[in-house]
Structures are given as C-alpha cells and as structure tokens.
C-alpha cells in the first residue's frame, strides 16, 4: 500500500510537468483577457474573477500570486506586490504561461501597449477561423442568357 502511494505521489507531479508549456491554464487565460481589457484598475466584474482565482483551490500558487497582484493594480503592479510577481519569475517550476503573464505584469503601465497585447493574445486559446463564404456562381449577363437560348433554339 505504501508503494502504491509512493508511485502515485511521483506520477501526479510528473503528469503536471508534462503539460505543454504553451498551453495556458484557464486562470492564466482569464487574467490575460482581463489585462487586455483593463484600464488602470480592474472593473468590479474583473475584480470578482481575480478574487476567485486568488482564493481558488484548483489553481497553482503562482496563479494565486499573480491574481493577488492584479487585484491591487492601479495603473501598474503596486510596489508591495512586486515580490509576488518576481516570485513567479524566479520559480523554476513555474509554467510558461505563468512566467509570461508575470513578465507582462512587470511591464504593464495603465493599459496593454501593442507589444504586450500581442504577448497576452498568445496566452488566449486560438480563435476559430471563420468559415469561408460559399462562392455564388457568376451571374450571366442578359446577352449571354439570350444568346444561349438562341443557340439552343437554332439547333
């Protein structure tokens, strides 16, 4: 029984490590979306989402730290929250999405500039491409239509 528990305790962290680095978690996606739309401070709705992440039990400690830093933002990360962001950057076990969001937060000032917007967009799930519109057959001119009718009548 102890062997089974030991094996499970080793396999679970390994399965988390095998998560694709480019795949951002739902929490990271939500925070990236908030930053894309934020002006100075989070809106009440954004604040609620950040509070749920910060208090969440099914998110990583790094995601909680980033959410806490974002909760207190006023144009940029407050000085007292910089350690939370730097802690994520220093964490060798942090996922790529966590580190990227932490880098963006360090550079965020009032709103996301075009460079930061590109980086935040990469953390979001890909948007489905619109289906190409079916092309309508080219319309025949009245001359073509009457010419074909004349040709068929002559035969």
Coordinates of C-alpha atoms in Angstrom, one line a residue:
X1 CA 0.0 0.0 0.0
X2 CA 2.9 2.4 0.8
X3 CA 4.5 1.5 -2.5
X4 CA 1.3 2.4 -4.3
X5 CA 1.1 5.8 -2.5
X6 CA 4.7 6.5 -3.3
X7 CA 4.2 5.7 -7.0
X8 CA 1.1 8.0 -7.1
X9 CA 3.0 10.7 -5.3
X10 CA 5.7 10.6 -8.0
X11 CA 3.3 10.2 -11.0
X12 CA 1.0 13.1 -10.3
X13 CA 3.7 15.8 -10.3
X14 CA 5.2 14.3 -13.4
X15 CA 1.9 14.4 -15.2
X16 CA 1.6 18.1 -14.3
X17 CA 5.1 18.7 -15.6
X18 CA 4.1 17.0 -18.9
X19 CA 1.5 19.7 -19.6
X20 CA 2.5 21.5 -22.7
X21 CA 4.4 24.7 -21.8
X22 CA 2.5 26.7 -24.4
X23 CA -0.9 25.6 -23.1
X24 CA -2.0 28.3 -20.7
X25 CA -4.4 27.3 -17.9
X26 CA -7.9 28.7 -17.7
X27 CA -6.8 31.0 -14.9
X28 CA -3.9 32.4 -16.9
X29 CA -6.3 32.9 -19.9
X30 CA -8.8 34.7 -17.7
X31 CA -6.1 37.0 -16.3
X32 CA -4.7 37.7 -19.8
X33 CA -8.2 38.6 -21.0
X34 CA -8.6 41.0 -18.0
X35 CA -5.3 42.7 -18.8
X36 CA -6.2 43.1 -22.4
X37 CA -9.4 45.0 -21.4
X38 CA -8.2 46.7 -18.3
X39 CA -7.7 50.5 -17.9
X40 CA -5.7 51.3 -14.7
X41 CA -7.7 49.1 -12.3
X42 CA -9.9 46.0 -12.6
X43 CA -13.6 46.6 -13.0
X44 CA -15.9 45.1 -10.4
X45 CA -16.6 42.1 -12.7
X46 CA -12.8 41.6 -13.3
X47 CA -12.2 42.1 -9.6
X48 CA -14.6 39.2 -8.8
X49 CA -12.9 36.9 -11.3
X50 CA -9.4 37.8 -9.8
X51 CA -10.8 37.2 -6.3
X52 CA -12.0 33.7 -7.3
X53 CA -8.6 32.9 -8.7
X54 CA -6.7 34.3 -5.7
X55 CA -8.9 32.3 -3.3
X56 CA -9.1 29.2 -5.6
X57 CA -8.2 25.8 -4.5
X58 CA -7.8 24.3 -8.0
X59 CA -5.2 26.8 -9.2
X60 CA -1.5 26.9 -8.7
X61 CA 0.2 29.0 -6.1
X62 CA 1.7 31.1 -8.9
X63 CA -1.7 31.8 -10.4
X64 CA -2.9 32.9 -7.0
X65 CA 0.1 35.2 -6.5
X66 CA -0.5 36.8 -10.0
X67 CA -4.2 37.3 -9.3
X68 CA -3.4 38.9 -5.9
X69 CA -1.0 41.3 -7.6
X70 CA -3.6 42.2 -10.3
X71 CA -6.3 42.8 -7.6
X72 CA -4.3 45.7 -6.2
X73 CA -3.3 47.2 -9.5
X74 CA -3.7 50.9 -10.1
X75 CA -2.1 51.5 -13.5
X76 CA 0.6 49.1 -12.7
X77 CA 1.5 46.5 -10.0
X78 CA 1.9 48.1 -6.7
X79 CA 5.4 48.1 -5.1
X80 CA 4.2 45.9 -2.2
X81 CA 3.0 43.3 -4.8
X82 CA 6.2 43.2 -6.9
X83 CA 7.6 40.4 -4.8
X84 CA 4.6 38.2 -5.7
X85 CA 5.3 38.8 -9.4
X86 CA 9.1 38.3 -9.0
X87 CA 8.4 35.1 -7.1
X88 CA 6.7 33.6 -10.1
X89 CA 9.6 34.7 -12.4
X90 CA 12.1 33.1 -10.0
X91 CA 10.2 29.8 -9.6
X92 CA 12.0 27.2 -11.7
X93 CA 8.8 25.0 -11.6
X94 CA 6.5 27.8 -12.9
X95 CA 4.7 27.1 -16.2
X96 CA 5.5 29.1 -19.3
X97 CA 2.1 30.9 -19.2
X98 CA 2.6 31.9 -15.6
X99 CA 6.1 33.3 -16.3
X100 CA 4.8 35.1 -19.4
X101 CA 2.0 36.7 -17.5
X102 CA 4.4 37.8 -14.8
X103 CA 6.7 39.4 -17.4
X104 CA 3.7 41.3 -18.8
X105 CA 2.6 42.5 -15.4
X106 CA 6.1 43.8 -14.7
X107 CA 5.8 46.0 -17.9
X108 CA 2.2 46.9 -17.6
X109 CA 1.5 50.6 -17.3
X110 CA -2.1 51.9 -17.3
X111 CA -3.1 49.6 -20.2
X112 CA -1.6 47.0 -22.5
X113 CA 0.6 48.6 -25.2
X114 CA 0.6 46.9 -28.6
X115 CA 3.7 44.7 -27.7
X116 CA 2.1 43.5 -24.5
X117 CA -1.2 42.9 -26.3
X118 CA 0.5 40.5 -28.7
X119 CA 2.0 38.6 -25.8
X120 CA -1.3 38.4 -24.0
X121 CA -3.1 37.2 -27.1
X122 CA -0.7 34.3 -27.2
X123 CA -1.9 33.2 -23.8
X124 CA -5.5 33.0 -25.0
X125 CA -7.0 30.0 -26.8
X126 CA -6.8 30.3 -30.6
X127 CA -9.9 31.8 -32.1
X128 CA -11.7 29.7 -34.6
X129 CA -11.2 30.9 -38.2
X130 CA -14.4 31.9 -39.9
X131 CA -15.7 29.6 -42.5
X132 CA -15.1 30.9 -46.0
X133 CA -18.3 32.0 -47.6
X134 CA -19.5 29.8 -50.3
X135 CA -18.9 31.5 -53.6
X136 CA -22.1 32.1 -55.7
X137 CA -21.8 31.1 -59.3
X138 CA -21.1 34.0 -61.6
X139 CA -24.2 35.7 -62.8
X140 CA -24.8 35.5 -66.6
X141 CA -25.4 38.7 -68.4
X142 CA -28.7 39.0 -70.2
X143 CA -26.9 38.9 -73.5
X144 CA -25.2 35.6 -72.6
X145 CA -28.5 34.1 -71.4
X146 CA -30.4 35.2 -74.6
X147 CA -27.5 34.1 -76.8
X148 CA -27.6 30.6 -75.3
X149 CA -31.4 30.5 -75.7
X150 CA -31.0 31.4 -79.4
X151 CA -28.3 28.8 -79.9
X152 CA -30.3 26.1 -78.4
X153 CA -33.4 27.2 -80.4
X154 CA -31.4 27.1 -83.7
X155 CA -30.3 23.5 -83.1

